[in-house]
Short mmCIF file of C-alpha atoms and ligand atoms in Angstrom, two decimals:
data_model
loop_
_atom_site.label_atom_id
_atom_site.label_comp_id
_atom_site.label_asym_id
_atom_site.label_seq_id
_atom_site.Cartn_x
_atom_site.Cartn_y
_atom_site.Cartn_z
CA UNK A 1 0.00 0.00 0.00
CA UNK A 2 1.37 3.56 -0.96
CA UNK A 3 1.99 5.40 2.26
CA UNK A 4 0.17 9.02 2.59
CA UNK A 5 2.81 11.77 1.48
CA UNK A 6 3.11 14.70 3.60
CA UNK A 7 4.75 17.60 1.69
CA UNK A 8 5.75 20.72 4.31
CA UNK A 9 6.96 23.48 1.81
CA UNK A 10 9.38 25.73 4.14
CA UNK A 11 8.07 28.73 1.71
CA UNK A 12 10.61 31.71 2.67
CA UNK A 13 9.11 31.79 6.34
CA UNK A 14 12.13 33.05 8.34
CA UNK A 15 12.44 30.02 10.24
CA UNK A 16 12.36 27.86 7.67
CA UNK A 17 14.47 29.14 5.06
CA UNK A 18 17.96 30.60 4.57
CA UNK A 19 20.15 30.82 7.66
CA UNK A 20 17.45 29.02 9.53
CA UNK A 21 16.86 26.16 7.23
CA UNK A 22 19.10 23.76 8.90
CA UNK A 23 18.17 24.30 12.63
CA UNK A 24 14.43 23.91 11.46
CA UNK A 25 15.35 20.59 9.27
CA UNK A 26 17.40 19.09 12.21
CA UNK A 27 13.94 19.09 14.72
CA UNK A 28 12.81 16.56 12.42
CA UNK A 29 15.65 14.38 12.01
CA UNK A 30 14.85 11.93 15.09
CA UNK A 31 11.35 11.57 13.42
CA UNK A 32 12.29 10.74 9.87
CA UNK A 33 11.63 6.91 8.78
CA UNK A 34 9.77 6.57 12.20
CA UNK A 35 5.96 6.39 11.01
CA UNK A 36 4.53 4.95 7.92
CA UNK A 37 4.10 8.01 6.30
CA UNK A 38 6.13 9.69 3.19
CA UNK A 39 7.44 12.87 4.80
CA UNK A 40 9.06 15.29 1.84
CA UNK A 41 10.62 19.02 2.82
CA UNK A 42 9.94 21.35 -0.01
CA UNK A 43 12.71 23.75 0.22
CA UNK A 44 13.50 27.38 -0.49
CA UNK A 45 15.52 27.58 -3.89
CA UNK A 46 18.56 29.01 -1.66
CA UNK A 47 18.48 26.03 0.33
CA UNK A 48 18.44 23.11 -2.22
CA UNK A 49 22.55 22.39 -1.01
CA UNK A 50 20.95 21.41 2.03
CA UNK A 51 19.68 17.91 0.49
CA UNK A 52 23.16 16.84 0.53
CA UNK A 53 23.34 17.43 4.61
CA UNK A 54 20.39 15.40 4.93
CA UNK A 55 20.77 12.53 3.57
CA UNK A 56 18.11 10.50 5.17
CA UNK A 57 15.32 12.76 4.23
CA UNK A 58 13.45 13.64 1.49
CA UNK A 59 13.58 16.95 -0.62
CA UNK A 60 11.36 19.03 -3.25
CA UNK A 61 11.85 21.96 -4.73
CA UNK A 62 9.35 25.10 -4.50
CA UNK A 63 9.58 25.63 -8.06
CA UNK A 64 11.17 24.78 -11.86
CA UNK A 65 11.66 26.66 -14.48
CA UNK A 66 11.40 24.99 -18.51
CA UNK A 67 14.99 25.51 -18.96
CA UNK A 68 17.60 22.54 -18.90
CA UNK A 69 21.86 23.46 -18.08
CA UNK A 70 22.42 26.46 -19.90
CA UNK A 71 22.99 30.43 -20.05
CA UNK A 72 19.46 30.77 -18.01
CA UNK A 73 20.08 33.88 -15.60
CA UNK A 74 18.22 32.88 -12.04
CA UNK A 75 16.37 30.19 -13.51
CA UNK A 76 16.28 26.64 -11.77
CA UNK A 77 16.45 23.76 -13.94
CA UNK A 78 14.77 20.34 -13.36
CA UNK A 79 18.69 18.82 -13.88
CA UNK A 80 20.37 20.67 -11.59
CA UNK A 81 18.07 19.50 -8.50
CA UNK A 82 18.56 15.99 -9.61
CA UNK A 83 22.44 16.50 -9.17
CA UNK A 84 21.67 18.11 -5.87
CA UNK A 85 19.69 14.94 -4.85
CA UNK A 86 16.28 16.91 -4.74
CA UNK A 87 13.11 14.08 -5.71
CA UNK A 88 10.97 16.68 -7.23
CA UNK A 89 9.32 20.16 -7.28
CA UNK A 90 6.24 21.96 -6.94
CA UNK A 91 5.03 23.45 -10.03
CA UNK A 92 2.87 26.51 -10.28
CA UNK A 93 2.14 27.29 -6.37
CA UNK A 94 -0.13 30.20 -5.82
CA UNK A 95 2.13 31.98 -4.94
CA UNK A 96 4.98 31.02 -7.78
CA UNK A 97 2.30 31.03 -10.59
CA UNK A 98 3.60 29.64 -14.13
CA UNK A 99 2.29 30.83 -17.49
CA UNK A 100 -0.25 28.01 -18.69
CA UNK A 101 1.70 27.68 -22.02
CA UNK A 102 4.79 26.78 -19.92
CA UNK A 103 3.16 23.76 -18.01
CA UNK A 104 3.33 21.01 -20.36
CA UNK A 105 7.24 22.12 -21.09
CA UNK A 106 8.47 22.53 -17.55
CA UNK A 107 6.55 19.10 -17.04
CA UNK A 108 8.35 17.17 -20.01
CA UNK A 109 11.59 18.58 -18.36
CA UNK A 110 11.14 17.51 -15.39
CA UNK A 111 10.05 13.99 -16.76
CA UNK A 112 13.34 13.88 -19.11
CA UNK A 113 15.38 14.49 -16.02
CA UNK A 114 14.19 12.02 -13.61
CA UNK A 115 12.09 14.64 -11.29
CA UNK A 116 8.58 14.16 -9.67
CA UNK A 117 6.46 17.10 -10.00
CA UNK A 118 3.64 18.42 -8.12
CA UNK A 119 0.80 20.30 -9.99
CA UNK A 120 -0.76 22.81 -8.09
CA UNK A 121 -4.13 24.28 -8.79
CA UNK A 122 -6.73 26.47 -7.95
CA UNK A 123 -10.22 25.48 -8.70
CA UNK A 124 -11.75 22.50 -10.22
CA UNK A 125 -11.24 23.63 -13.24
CA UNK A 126 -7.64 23.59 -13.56
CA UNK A 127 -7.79 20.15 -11.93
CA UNK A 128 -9.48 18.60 -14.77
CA UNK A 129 -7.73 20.58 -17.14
CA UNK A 130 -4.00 19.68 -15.51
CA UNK A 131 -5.54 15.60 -16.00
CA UNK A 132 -3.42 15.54 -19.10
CA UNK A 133 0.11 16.52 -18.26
CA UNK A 134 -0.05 13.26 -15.95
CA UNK A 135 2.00 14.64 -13.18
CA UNK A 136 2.99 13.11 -9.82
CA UNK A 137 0.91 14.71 -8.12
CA UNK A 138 -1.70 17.48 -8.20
CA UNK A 139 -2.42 19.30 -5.11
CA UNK A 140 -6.12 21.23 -4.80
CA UNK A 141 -5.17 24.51 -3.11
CA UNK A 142 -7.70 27.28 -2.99
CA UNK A 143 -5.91 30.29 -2.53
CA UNK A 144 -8.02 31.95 -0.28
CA UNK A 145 -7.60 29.29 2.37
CA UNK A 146 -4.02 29.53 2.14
CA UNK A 147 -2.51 30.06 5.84
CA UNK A 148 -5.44 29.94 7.21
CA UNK A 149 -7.03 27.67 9.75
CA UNK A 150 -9.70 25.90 7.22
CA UNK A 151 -8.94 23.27 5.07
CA UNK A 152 -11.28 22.95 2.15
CA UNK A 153 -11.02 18.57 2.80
CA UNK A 154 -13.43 19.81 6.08
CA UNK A 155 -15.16 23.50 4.63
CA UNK A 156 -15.93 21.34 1.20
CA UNK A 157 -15.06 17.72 0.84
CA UNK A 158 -17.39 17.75 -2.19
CA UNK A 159 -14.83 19.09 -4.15
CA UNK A 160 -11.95 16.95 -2.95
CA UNK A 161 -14.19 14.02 -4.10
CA UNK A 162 -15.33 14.89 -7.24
CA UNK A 163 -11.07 16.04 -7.70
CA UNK A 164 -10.23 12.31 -6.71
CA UNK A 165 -13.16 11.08 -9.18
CA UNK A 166 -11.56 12.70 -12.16
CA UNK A 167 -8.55 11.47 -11.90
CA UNK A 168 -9.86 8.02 -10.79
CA UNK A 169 -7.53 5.36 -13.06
CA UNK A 170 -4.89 8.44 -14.21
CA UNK A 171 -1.23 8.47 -12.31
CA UNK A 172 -1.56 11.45 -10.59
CA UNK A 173 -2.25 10.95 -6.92
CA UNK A 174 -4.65 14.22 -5.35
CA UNK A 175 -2.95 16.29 -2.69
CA UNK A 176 -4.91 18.36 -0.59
CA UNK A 177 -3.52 21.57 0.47
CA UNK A 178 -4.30 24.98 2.37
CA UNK A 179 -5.34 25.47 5.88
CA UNK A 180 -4.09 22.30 6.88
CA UNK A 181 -3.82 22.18 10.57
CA UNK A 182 -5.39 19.41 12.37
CA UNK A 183 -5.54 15.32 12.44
CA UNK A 184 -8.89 15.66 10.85
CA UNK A 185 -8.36 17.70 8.19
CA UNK A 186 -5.74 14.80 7.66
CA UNK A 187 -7.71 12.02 8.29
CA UNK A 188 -10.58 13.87 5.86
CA UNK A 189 -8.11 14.12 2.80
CA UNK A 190 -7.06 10.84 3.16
CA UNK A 191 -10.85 9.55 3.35
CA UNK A 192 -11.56 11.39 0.65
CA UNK A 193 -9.29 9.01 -1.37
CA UNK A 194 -6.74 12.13 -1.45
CA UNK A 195 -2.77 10.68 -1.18
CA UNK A 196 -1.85 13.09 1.41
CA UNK A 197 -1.33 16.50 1.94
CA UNK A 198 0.69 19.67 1.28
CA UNK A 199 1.03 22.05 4.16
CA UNK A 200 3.21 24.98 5.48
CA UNK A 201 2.17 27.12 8.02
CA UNK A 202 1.01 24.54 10.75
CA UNK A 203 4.12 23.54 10.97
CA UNK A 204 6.48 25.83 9.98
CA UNK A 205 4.75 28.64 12.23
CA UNK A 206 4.00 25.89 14.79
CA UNK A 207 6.09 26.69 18.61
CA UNK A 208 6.50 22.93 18.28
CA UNK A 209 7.21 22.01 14.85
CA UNK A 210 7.90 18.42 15.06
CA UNK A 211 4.67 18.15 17.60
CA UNK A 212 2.57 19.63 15.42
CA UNK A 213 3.54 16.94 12.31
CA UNK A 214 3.00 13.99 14.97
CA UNK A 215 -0.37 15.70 16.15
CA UNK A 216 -1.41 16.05 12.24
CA UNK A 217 -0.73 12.19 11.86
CA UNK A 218 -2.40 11.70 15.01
CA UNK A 219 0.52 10.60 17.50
CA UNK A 220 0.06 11.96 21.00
CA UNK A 221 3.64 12.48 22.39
O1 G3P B 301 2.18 24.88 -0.20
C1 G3P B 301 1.32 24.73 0.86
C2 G3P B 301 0.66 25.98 1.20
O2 G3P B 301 0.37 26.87 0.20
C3 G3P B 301 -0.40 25.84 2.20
O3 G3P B 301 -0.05 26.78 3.13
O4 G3P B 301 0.08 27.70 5.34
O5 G3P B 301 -2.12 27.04 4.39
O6 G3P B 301 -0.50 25.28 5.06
P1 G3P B 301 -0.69 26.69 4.56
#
């Protein structure tokens, strides 16, 4: 059975990024491997070195561009995260949008170099539209809900199922993301035939970070 995949993207959150990375990655490090869950660190693009300290966990990236090894001025290619020992990337977070006519491209790259991706959209609409580029993943983020305290898997689980209908028989496993925070909206998205979930805040922000991931998978101490 495929374990439920718990993606915590670090964002640029102070804590969680840049000269903080590492202390906030080390908290976990006891934890890794522990339950049966598939627990993946989306990092910061300044912090994608980092995979190599840490060798026992698993990495993302927050982002791709559709550009392989080349004279590409800031842009982050799909190869170079592979040689850092990164797994895969988020592609087209709410708040790193990507121009719809760069999808299927940054996609393709990713899939030529050996990198999982993680479709993100908005509204049910782009879910059945993204159906085709037969990512990874797609994670179901409403924007609005985005570091907040609801998740739409309790607020609207309607949508969640009718996500996990469409895609019914494709590859893509359904994330559910925004406004994650407690065991049930875990245990919701997971009932809703979702493969896990993609949270930040509630962790990141958390005064107990590694707490609050044990308290979302619904371990007491
Ligand atoms: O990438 C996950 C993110 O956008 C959700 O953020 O803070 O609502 O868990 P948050």
């Amino acid at each position: 059975m495929v374990k439920p995949v718990i993606i915590v993207n670090l964002k640029h959150y102070r804590v969680s990024s840049g000269p903080e990375s590492e202390r906030f990655l080390l908290k976990f490090v006891p934890f890794v491997d522990s339950y049966d869950i598939r627990l993946i660190f989306a990092l910061h693009p300044i912090d994608i070195r980092l995979a190599g300290q840490f060798p026992e966990m698993e990495f993302y990236a927050q982002h791709i561009d559709p550009v392989n090894y080349g004279p590409y001025t800031g842009q982050i290619s799909s190869q170079v995260l592979m040689d850092f020992g990164i797994k895969g990337s988020l592609l087209n977070h709410s708040e790193k949008r990507v121009q719809k006519d760069k999808i299927e491209s940054t996609v393709q790259l990713a899939k030529d170099a050996g990198l999982e991706t993680v479709l993100c959209c908005e509204n049910y609409s782009e879910a059945r539209d993204f159906k085709k580029f037969e990512t990874d993943f797609v994670a179901y983020e409403p924007p609005e809900l985005i570091g907040g305290n609801i998740s739409v898997s309790t607020s609207n689980p309607n949508v969640i199922r009718d996500v996990v209908n469409e895609y019914s028989g494709s590859r893509s496993l359904i994330l559910v993301g925004a406004g994650i925070k407690s065991h049930k909206d875990y245990h919701n998205s997971l009932k809703l035939g979702a493969g896990g979930v993609l949270i930040a805040s509630g962790i990141v922000l958390s005064d107990s970070p590694l707490q609050a991931l044990k308290s979302l998978i619904g371990i007491d101490s």
